[in-house]
Coordinates of C-alpha atoms in Angstrom, one line a residue:
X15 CA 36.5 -0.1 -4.6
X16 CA 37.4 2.4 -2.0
X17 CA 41.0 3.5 -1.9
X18 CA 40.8 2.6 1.7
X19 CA 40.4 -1.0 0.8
X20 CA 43.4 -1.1 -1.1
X21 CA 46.6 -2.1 -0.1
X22 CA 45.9 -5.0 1.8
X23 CA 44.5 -8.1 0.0
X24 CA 44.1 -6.8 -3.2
X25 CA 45.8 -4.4 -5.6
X26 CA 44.1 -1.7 -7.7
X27 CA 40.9 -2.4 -9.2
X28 CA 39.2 -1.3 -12.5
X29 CA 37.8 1.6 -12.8
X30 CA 34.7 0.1 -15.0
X31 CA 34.2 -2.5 -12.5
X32 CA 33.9 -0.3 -9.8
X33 CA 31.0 1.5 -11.4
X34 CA 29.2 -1.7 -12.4
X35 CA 29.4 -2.9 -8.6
X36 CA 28.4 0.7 -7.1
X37 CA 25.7 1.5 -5.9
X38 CA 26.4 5.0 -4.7
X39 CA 23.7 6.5 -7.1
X40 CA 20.7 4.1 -5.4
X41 CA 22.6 4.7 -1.9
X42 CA 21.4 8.4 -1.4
X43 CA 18.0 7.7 0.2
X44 CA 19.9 5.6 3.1
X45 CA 22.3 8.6 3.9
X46 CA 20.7 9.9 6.9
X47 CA 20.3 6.5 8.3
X48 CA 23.9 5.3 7.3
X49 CA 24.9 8.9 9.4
X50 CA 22.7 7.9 12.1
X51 CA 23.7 4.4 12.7
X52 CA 27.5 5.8 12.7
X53 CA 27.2 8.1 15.2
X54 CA 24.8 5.4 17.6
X55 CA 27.5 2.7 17.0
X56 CA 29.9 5.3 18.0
X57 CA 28.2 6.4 21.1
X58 CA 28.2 2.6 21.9
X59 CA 31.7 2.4 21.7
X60 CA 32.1 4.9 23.9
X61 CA 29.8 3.8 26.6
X62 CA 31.4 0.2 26.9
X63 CA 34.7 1.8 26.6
X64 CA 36.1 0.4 23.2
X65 CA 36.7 3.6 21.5
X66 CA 38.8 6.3 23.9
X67 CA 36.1 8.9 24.6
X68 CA 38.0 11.8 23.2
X69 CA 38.3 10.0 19.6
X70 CA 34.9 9.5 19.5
X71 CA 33.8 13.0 20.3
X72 CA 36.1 14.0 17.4
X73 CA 34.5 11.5 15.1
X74 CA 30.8 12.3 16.6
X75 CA 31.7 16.2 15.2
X76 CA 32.2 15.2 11.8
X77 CA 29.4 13.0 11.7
X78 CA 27.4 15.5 13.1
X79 CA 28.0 18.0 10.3
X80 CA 27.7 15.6 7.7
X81 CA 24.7 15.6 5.2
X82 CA 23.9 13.4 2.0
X83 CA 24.6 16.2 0.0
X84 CA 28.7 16.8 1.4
X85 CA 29.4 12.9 0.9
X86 CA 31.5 12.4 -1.9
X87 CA 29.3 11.1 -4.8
X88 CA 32.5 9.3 -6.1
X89 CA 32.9 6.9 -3.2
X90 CA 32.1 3.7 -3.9
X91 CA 29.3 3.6 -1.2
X92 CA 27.5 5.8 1.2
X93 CA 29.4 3.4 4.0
X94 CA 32.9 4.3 2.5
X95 CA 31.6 7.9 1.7
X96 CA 31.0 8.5 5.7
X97 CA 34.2 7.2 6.4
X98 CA 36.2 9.2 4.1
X99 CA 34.7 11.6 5.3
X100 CA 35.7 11.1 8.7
X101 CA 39.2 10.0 7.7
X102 CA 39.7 13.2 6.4
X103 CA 39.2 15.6 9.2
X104 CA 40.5 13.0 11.9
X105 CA 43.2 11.3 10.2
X106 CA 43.7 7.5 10.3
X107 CA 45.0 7.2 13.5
X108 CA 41.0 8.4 15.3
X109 CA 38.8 8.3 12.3
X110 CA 40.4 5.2 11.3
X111 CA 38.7 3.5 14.6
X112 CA 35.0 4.4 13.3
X113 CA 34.4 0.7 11.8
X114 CA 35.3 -1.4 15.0
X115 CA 33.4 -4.2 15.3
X116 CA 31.0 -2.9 12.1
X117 CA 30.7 -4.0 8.7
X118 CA 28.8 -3.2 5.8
X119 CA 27.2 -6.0 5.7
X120 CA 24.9 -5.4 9.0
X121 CA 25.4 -1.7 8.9
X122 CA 23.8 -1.7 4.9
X123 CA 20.9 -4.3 6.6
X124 CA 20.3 -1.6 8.7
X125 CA 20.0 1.4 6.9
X126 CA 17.7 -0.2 4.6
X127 CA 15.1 -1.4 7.6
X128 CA 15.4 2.7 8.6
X129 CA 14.7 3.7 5.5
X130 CA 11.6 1.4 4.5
X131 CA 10.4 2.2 8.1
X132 CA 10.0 5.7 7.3
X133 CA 8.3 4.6 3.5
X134 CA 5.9 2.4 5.4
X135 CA 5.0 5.3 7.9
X136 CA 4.5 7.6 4.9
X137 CA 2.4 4.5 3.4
X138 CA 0.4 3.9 6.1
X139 CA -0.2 8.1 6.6
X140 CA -1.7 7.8 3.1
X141 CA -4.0 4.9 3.2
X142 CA -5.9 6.7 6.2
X143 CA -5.9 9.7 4.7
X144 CA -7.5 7.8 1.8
X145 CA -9.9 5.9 4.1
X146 CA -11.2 9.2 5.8
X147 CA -11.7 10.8 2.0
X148 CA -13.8 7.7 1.1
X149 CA -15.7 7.9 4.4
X150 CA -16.7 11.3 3.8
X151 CA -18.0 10.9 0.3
X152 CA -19.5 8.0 1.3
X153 CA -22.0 10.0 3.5
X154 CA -22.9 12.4 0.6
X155 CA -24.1 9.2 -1.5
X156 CA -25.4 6.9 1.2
X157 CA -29.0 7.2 -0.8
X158 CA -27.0 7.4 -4.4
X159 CA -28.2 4.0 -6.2
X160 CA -25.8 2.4 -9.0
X161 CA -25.7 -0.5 -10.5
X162 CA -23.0 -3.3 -9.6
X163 CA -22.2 -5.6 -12.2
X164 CA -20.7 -9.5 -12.4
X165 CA -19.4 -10.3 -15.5
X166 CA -19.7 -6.5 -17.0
X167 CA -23.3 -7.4 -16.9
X168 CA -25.8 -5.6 -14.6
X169 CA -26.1 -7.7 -11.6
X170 CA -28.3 -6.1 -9.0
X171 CA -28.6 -2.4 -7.0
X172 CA -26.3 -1.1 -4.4
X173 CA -25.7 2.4 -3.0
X174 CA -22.5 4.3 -3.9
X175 CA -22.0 4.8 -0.6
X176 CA -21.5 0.9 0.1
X177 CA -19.2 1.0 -3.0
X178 CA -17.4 3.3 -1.4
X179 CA -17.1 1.3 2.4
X180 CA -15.9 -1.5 0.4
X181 CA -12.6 0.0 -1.2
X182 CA -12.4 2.0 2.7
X183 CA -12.3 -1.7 4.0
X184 CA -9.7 -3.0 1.3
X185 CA -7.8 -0.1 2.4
X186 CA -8.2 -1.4 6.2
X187 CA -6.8 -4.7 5.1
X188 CA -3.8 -3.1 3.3
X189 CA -3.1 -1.2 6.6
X190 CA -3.0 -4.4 8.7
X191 CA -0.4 -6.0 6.2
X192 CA 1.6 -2.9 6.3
X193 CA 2.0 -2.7 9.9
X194 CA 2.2 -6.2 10.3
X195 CA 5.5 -6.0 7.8
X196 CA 6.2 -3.2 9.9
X197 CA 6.4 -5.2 13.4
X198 CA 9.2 -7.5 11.3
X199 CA 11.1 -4.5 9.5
X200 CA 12.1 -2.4 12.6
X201 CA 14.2 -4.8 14.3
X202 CA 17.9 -4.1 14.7
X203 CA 20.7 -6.1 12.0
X204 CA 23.9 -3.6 13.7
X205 CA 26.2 -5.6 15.7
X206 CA 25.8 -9.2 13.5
X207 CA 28.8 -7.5 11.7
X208 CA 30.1 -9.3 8.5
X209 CA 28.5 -12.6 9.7
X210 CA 29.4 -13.7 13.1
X211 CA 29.1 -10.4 15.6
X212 CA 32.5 -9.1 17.2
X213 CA 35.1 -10.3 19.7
X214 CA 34.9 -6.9 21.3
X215 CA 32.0 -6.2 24.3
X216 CA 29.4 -4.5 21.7
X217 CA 26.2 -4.1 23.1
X218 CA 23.6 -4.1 20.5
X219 CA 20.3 -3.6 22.7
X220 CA 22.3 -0.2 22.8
X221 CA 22.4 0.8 18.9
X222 CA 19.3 -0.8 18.7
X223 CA 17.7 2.0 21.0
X224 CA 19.5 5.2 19.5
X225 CA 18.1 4.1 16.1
X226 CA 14.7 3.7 17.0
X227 CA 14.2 0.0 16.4
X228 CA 11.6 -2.3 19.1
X229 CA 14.4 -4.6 19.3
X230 CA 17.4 -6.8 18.3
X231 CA 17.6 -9.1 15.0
X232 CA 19.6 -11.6 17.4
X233 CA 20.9 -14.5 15.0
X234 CA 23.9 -13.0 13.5
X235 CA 23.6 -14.7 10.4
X236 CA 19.7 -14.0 10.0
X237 CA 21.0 -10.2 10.7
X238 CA 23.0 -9.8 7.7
X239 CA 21.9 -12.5 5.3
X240 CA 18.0 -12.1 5.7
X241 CA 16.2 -9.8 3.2
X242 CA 12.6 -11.6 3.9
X243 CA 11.5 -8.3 5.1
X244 CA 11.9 -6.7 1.6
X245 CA 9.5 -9.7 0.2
X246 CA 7.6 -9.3 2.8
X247 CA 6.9 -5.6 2.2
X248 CA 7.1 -5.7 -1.4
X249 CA 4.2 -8.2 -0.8
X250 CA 2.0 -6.0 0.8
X251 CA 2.6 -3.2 -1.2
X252 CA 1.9 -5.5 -4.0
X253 CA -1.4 -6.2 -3.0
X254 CA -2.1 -2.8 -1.9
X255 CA -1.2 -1.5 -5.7
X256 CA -3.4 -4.3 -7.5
X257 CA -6.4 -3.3 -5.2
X258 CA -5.7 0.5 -6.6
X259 CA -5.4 -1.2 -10.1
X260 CA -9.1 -2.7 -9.6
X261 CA -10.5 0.5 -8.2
X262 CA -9.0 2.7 -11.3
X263 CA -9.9 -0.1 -13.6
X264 CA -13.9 0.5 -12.2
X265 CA -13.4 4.3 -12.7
X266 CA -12.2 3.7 -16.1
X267 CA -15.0 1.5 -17.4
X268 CA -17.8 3.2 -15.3
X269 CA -16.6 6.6 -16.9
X270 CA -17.6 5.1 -20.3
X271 CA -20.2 6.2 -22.2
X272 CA -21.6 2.4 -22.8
X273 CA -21.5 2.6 -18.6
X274 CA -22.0 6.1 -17.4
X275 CA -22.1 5.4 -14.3
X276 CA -20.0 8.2 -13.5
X277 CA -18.1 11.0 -14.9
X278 CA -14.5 12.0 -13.9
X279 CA -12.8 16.0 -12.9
X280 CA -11.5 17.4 -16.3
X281 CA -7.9 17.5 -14.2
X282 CA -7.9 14.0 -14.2
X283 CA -8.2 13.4 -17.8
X284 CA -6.8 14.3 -21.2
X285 CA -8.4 14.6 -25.1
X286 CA -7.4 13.1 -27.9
X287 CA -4.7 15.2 -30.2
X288 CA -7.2 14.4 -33.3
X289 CA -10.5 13.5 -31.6
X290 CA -11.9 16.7 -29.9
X291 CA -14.8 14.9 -27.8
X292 CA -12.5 12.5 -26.2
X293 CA -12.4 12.5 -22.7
X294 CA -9.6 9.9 -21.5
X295 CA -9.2 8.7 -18.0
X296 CA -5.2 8.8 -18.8
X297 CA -4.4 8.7 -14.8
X298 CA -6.4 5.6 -14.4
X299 CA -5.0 4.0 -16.7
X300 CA -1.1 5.2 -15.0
X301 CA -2.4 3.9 -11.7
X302 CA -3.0 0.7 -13.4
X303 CA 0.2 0.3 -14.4
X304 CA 2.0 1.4 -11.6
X305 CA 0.6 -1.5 -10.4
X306 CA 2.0 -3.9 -13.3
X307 CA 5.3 -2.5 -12.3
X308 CA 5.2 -3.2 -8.6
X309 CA 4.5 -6.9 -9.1
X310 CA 7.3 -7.2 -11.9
X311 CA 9.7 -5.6 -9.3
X312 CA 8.1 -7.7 -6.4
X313 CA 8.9 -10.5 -9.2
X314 CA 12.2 -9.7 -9.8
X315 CA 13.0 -9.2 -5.9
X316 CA 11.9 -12.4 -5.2
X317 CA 13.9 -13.9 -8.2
X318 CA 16.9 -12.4 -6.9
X319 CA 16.7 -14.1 -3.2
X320 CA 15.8 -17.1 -4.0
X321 CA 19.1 -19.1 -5.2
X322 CA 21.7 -17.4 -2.7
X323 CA 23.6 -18.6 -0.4
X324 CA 23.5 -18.1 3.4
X325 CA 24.7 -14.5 4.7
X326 CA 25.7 -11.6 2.7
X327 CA 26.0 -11.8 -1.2
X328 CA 26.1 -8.5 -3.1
X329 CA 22.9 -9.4 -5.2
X330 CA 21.2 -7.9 -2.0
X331 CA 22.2 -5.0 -3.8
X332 CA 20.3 -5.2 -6.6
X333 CA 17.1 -5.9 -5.1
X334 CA 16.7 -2.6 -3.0
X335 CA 16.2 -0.7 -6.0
X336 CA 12.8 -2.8 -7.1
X337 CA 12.0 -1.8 -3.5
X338 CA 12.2 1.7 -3.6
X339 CA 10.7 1.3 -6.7
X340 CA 7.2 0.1 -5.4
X341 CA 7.1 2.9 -2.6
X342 CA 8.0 5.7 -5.1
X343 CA 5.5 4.4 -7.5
X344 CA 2.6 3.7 -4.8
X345 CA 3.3 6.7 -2.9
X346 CA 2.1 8.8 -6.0
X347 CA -0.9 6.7 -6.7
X348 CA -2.2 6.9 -3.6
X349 CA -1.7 10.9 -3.7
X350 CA -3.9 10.8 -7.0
X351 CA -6.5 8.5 -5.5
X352 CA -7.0 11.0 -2.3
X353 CA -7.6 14.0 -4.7
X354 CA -9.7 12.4 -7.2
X355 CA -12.1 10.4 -4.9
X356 CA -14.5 13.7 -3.5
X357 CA -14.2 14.9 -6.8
X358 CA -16.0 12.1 -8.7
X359 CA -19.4 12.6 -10.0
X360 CA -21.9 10.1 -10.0
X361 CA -24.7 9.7 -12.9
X362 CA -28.1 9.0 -11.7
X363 CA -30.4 10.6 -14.1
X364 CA -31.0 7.8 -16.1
X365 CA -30.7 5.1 -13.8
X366 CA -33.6 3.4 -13.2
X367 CA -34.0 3.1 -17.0
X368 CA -30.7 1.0 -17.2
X369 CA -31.7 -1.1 -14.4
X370 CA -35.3 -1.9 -16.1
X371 CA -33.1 -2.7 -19.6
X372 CA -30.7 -4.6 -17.5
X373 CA -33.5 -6.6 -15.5
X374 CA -31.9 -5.9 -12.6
X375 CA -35.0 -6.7 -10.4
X376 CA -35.0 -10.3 -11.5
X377 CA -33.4 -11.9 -8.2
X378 CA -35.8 -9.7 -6.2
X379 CA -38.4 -11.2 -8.1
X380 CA -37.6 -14.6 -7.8
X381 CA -36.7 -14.0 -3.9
X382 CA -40.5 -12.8 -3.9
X383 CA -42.1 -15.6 -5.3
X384 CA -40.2 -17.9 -2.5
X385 CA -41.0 -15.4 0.5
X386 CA -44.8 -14.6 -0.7
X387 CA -46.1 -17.6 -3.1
X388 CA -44.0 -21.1 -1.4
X389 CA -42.5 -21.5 -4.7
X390 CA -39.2 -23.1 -4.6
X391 CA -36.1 -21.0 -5.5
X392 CA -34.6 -22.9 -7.9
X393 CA -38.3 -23.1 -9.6
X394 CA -38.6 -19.6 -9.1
X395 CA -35.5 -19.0 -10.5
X396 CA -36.6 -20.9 -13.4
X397 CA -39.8 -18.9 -13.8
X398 CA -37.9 -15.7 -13.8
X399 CA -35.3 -16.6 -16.3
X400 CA -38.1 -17.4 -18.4
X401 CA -40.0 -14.2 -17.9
X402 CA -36.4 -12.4 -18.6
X403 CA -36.4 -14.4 -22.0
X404 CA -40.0 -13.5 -22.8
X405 CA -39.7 -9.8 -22.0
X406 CA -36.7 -9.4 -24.1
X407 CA -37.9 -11.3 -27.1
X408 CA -40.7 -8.6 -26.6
X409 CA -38.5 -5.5 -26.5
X410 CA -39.8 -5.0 -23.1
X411 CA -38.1 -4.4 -19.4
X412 CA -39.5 -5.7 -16.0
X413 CA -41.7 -3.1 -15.6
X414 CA -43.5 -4.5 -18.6
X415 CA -43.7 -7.5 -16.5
X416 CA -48.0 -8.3 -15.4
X417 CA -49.3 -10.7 -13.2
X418 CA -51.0 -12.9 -16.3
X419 CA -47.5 -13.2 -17.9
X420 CA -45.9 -14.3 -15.2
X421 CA -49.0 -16.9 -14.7
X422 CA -48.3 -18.2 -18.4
X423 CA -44.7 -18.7 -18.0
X424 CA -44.9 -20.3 -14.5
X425 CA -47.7 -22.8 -15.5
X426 CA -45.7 -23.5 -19.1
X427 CA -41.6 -23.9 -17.5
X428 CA -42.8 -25.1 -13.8
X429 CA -46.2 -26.6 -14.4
X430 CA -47.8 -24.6 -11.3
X431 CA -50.9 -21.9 -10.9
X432 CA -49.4 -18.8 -9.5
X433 CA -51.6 -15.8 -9.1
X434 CA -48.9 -13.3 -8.3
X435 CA -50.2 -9.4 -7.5
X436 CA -49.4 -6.6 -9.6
X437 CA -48.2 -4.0 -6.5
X438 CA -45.8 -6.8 -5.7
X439 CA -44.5 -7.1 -8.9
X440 CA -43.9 -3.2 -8.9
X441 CA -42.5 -3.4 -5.2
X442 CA -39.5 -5.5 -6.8
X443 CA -38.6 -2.7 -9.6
X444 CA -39.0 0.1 -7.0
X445 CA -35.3 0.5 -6.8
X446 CA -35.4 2.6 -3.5
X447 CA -37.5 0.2 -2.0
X448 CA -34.9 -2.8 -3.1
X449 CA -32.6 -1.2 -2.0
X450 CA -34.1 -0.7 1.9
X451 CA -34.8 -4.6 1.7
X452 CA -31.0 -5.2 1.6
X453 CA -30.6 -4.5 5.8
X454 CA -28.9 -7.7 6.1
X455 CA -25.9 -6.8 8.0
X456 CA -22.7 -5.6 5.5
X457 CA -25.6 -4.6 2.7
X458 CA -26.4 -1.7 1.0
X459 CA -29.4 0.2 2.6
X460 CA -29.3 3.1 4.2
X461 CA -29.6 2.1 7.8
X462 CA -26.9 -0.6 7.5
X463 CA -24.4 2.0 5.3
X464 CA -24.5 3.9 7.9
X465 CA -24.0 2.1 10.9
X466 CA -20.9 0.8 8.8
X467 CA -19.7 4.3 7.8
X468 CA -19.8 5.0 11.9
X469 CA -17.6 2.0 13.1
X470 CA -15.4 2.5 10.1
X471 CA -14.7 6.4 10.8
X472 CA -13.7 5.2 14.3
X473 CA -11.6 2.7 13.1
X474 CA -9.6 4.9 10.9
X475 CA -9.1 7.4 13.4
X476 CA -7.6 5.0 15.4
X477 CA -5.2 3.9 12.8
X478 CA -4.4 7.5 12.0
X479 CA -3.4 7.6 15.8
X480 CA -1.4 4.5 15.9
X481 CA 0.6 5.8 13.0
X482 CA 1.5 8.9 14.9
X483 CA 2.9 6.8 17.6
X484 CA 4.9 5.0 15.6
X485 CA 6.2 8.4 14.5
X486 CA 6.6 9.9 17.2
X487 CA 8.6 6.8 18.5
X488 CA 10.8 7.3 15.6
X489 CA 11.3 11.0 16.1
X490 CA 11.6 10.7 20.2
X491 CA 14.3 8.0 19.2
X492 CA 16.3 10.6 16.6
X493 CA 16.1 13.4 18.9
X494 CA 17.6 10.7 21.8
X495 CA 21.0 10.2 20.0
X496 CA 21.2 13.7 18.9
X497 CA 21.1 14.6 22.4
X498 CA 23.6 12.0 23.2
X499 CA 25.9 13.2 20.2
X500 CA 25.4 16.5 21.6
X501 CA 26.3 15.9 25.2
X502 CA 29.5 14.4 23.7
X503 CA 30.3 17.6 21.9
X504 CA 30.2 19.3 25.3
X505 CA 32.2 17.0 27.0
X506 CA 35.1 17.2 24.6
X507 CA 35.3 21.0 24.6

């Protein structure tokens, strides 16, 4: 505890309990904003004339010279750190005045919603950046066919390209969350005070302004005792992480040999220290478990918050770590993610040979017999399965597949004559041609890909630009109370 809290209600405390209760070492991320909030609610108590202007100019210098990195690291807090600080250059009788109508309760509730603003920004900044990356190599591979699978089994022909759109538009899901979170996490706690606001005149729309926030918390009690917005974020991030985790997880698998669907930059991979022809997608496989640990901390967060009591309790404390956690964690993903992406090469050379082996023509077959011959789909379904069968017992792929076989199959599972042609038979396995079928609007042919790629490009511009406002709000609001701290400094020389 901080020698400043001595003396009054309670004597000296142990020294080992005071290190398990600190959490100066977690603190030093929220030193700017702790520093920033002092000399706003300082300014305030100027302007409504609590705090005798020529004290607070003396306080405001300190402040104003502060840094993270003078603080002492032995103070029990960053809060009691600042003060000290101010204590000793203006003595008790000024510097003693900086906590009127403050406590850490709301101050700490603050700082934190500062800080995870900025995180969120920085967040935000990346997902875009990611979007646009995926955008661009998207239109290099707008005619690149792969196969998609359900079940690890071949499924049916897409376009790399639309592969690509579809992690662009997670992403674009992820962003809405974020600033969603974000509308909720930059509202003002400073001024609910330990629970119940102050007796003296404060005026919170005030702080709220220097520090950048859209508004006032208002309840008192919500102010100090809420940490929903942690969840809340954590949440998001959460999601945001396990969508990474699925992505990676593709990479990994389609990087196989048993896949080779694609094949990954050397500087994204390790070898074995005994096998020399392994190729390892090691920072895959870290990506997925960044994202174990974001839901364990998102877990434990939650855990945490759950049981307590109304207002302030010092488990709060323990849960911004997990927090910072799952930014830290994310924030490096994501950088990995935007380099590797343009990098990736895709496989084609042998493609149409594993979508013949993997009869992925099948639905298109079945879909013709309903569109060209008036068979029924779940009897053409039936047929098909049966041809599948047939052509495997053979040893043979669709493009073995001839109009008399099909005959024999449909007339022995369906009971029906069908005289199907060869050409549309081979229109089905044409891969390129399947794939220009597929114009129904969100599919994978060319035309639709890149109508898609067009609106999505404009959407992430505009997101990119609404981040930079929110920035720039942020930066317009820092450089507002360092004006104000400087105008001080002029008025008290």
């Amino acid at each position: 505890m901080s020698k400043m809290l001595h003396g009054g209600r309670l004597g000296d405390v142990r020294a080992d309990i005071v290190r398990f209760t600190s959490s100066r070492k977690s603190d030093a991320r929220l030193a700017d904003a702790v520093l920033a909030i002092n000399k706003a609610h300082v300014i305030m108590l100027i302007e409504q004339e609590i705090l005798k202007a020529q004290d607070g100019t003396k306080i405001l210098s300190v402040l104003k010279k502060q840094t993270g990195l003078l603080l002492d690291p032995a103070a029990e807090d960053i809060h009691m750190a600042v003060e000290e600080a101010v204590l000793s250059e203006t003595g008790s009788e000024v510097g003693g005045n900086l906590h009127i109508a403050k406590s850490r309760n709301d101050q700490t509730a603050t700082a934190i919603r500062m800080a995870l603003r900025a995180e969120i920004l920085t967040v935000l900044g990346q997902i875009t950046d990611i979007q646009q990356v995926l955008l661009e190599t998207a239109k290099q591979h707008v005619q690149t066919i792969i196969l998609q699978y359900t079940h690890l089994q071949a499924a049916q022909p897409v376009t790399f390209a639309h592969y690509l759109l579809m992690h662009a538009d997670i992403l674009g899901r992820d962003f809405e969350r974020l600033v969603s979170a974000y509308e909720r996490v930059n509202l003002c706690p400073l001024g609910g005070g330990a629970l119940a606001t102050s007796s003296f005149p404060i005026n919170r729309q005030r702080t709220a302004e220097l520090l950048g926030f859209n508004g006032v918390l208002e309840n008192s009690l919500d102010a100090v005792g809420s940490r929903d917005f942690i969840i809340e974020t954590q949440a998001a991030l959460v999601l945001l992480a396990v969508n990474l985790s699925r992505f990676a997880e593709d990479l990994i698998v389609w990087s196989s040999a048993e896949f080779g669907t694609i094949e990954l930059p050397d500087e994204f991979t390790s070898t074995s220290s005994i096998m020399p022809q392994k190729k390892n997608p090691e920072v895959l496989e870290v990506i997925r478990a960044h994202a174990s640990y974001a839901l364990g901390d998102f877990v434990a967060a939650t855990a945490t918050l759950k049981s307590l009591p109304t207002t302030y309790n010092l488990d709060f404390q323990e849960m911004t770590p997990k927090l910072w956690a799952v930014t830290d964690n994310l924030m490096a993903s994501l950088s990995v993610v935007e380099a590797l992406v343009p990098n990736i090469k895709v496989k084609t050379d042998d493609i149409e040979t594993k979508a013949a082996s993997g009869f992925v023509a099948a639905t298109e077959v079945a879909n013709m017999l309903v569109s060209k011959y008036n068979v029924a789909f779940r009897t053409s379904h039936k047929i098909v399965g049966a041809l599948v069968k047939a052509l495997i017992e053979q040893n043979k792929t669709l493009n073995d597949a001839t109009p008399e076989l099909l005959s024999e199959i449909a007339l022995s599972v369906a009971k029906i004559k069908l005289t199907v042609k060869s050409s549309d038979i081979v229109a089905c396995t044409n891969l390129h041609n399947l794939i220009e079928t597929y114009k129904v609007q969100g599919g994978p042919s060319p035309a639709e890909v890149k109508r898609a790629l067009n609106a999505r490009i404009k959407i992430t511009t505009e997101n990119k630009n609404a981040v930079e406002k929110l920035k720039d709000a942020l930066t317009a609001a820092t450089n507002t109370l360092n004006s104000a701290v400087k105008n001080y400094s002029i008025y008290s020389q």
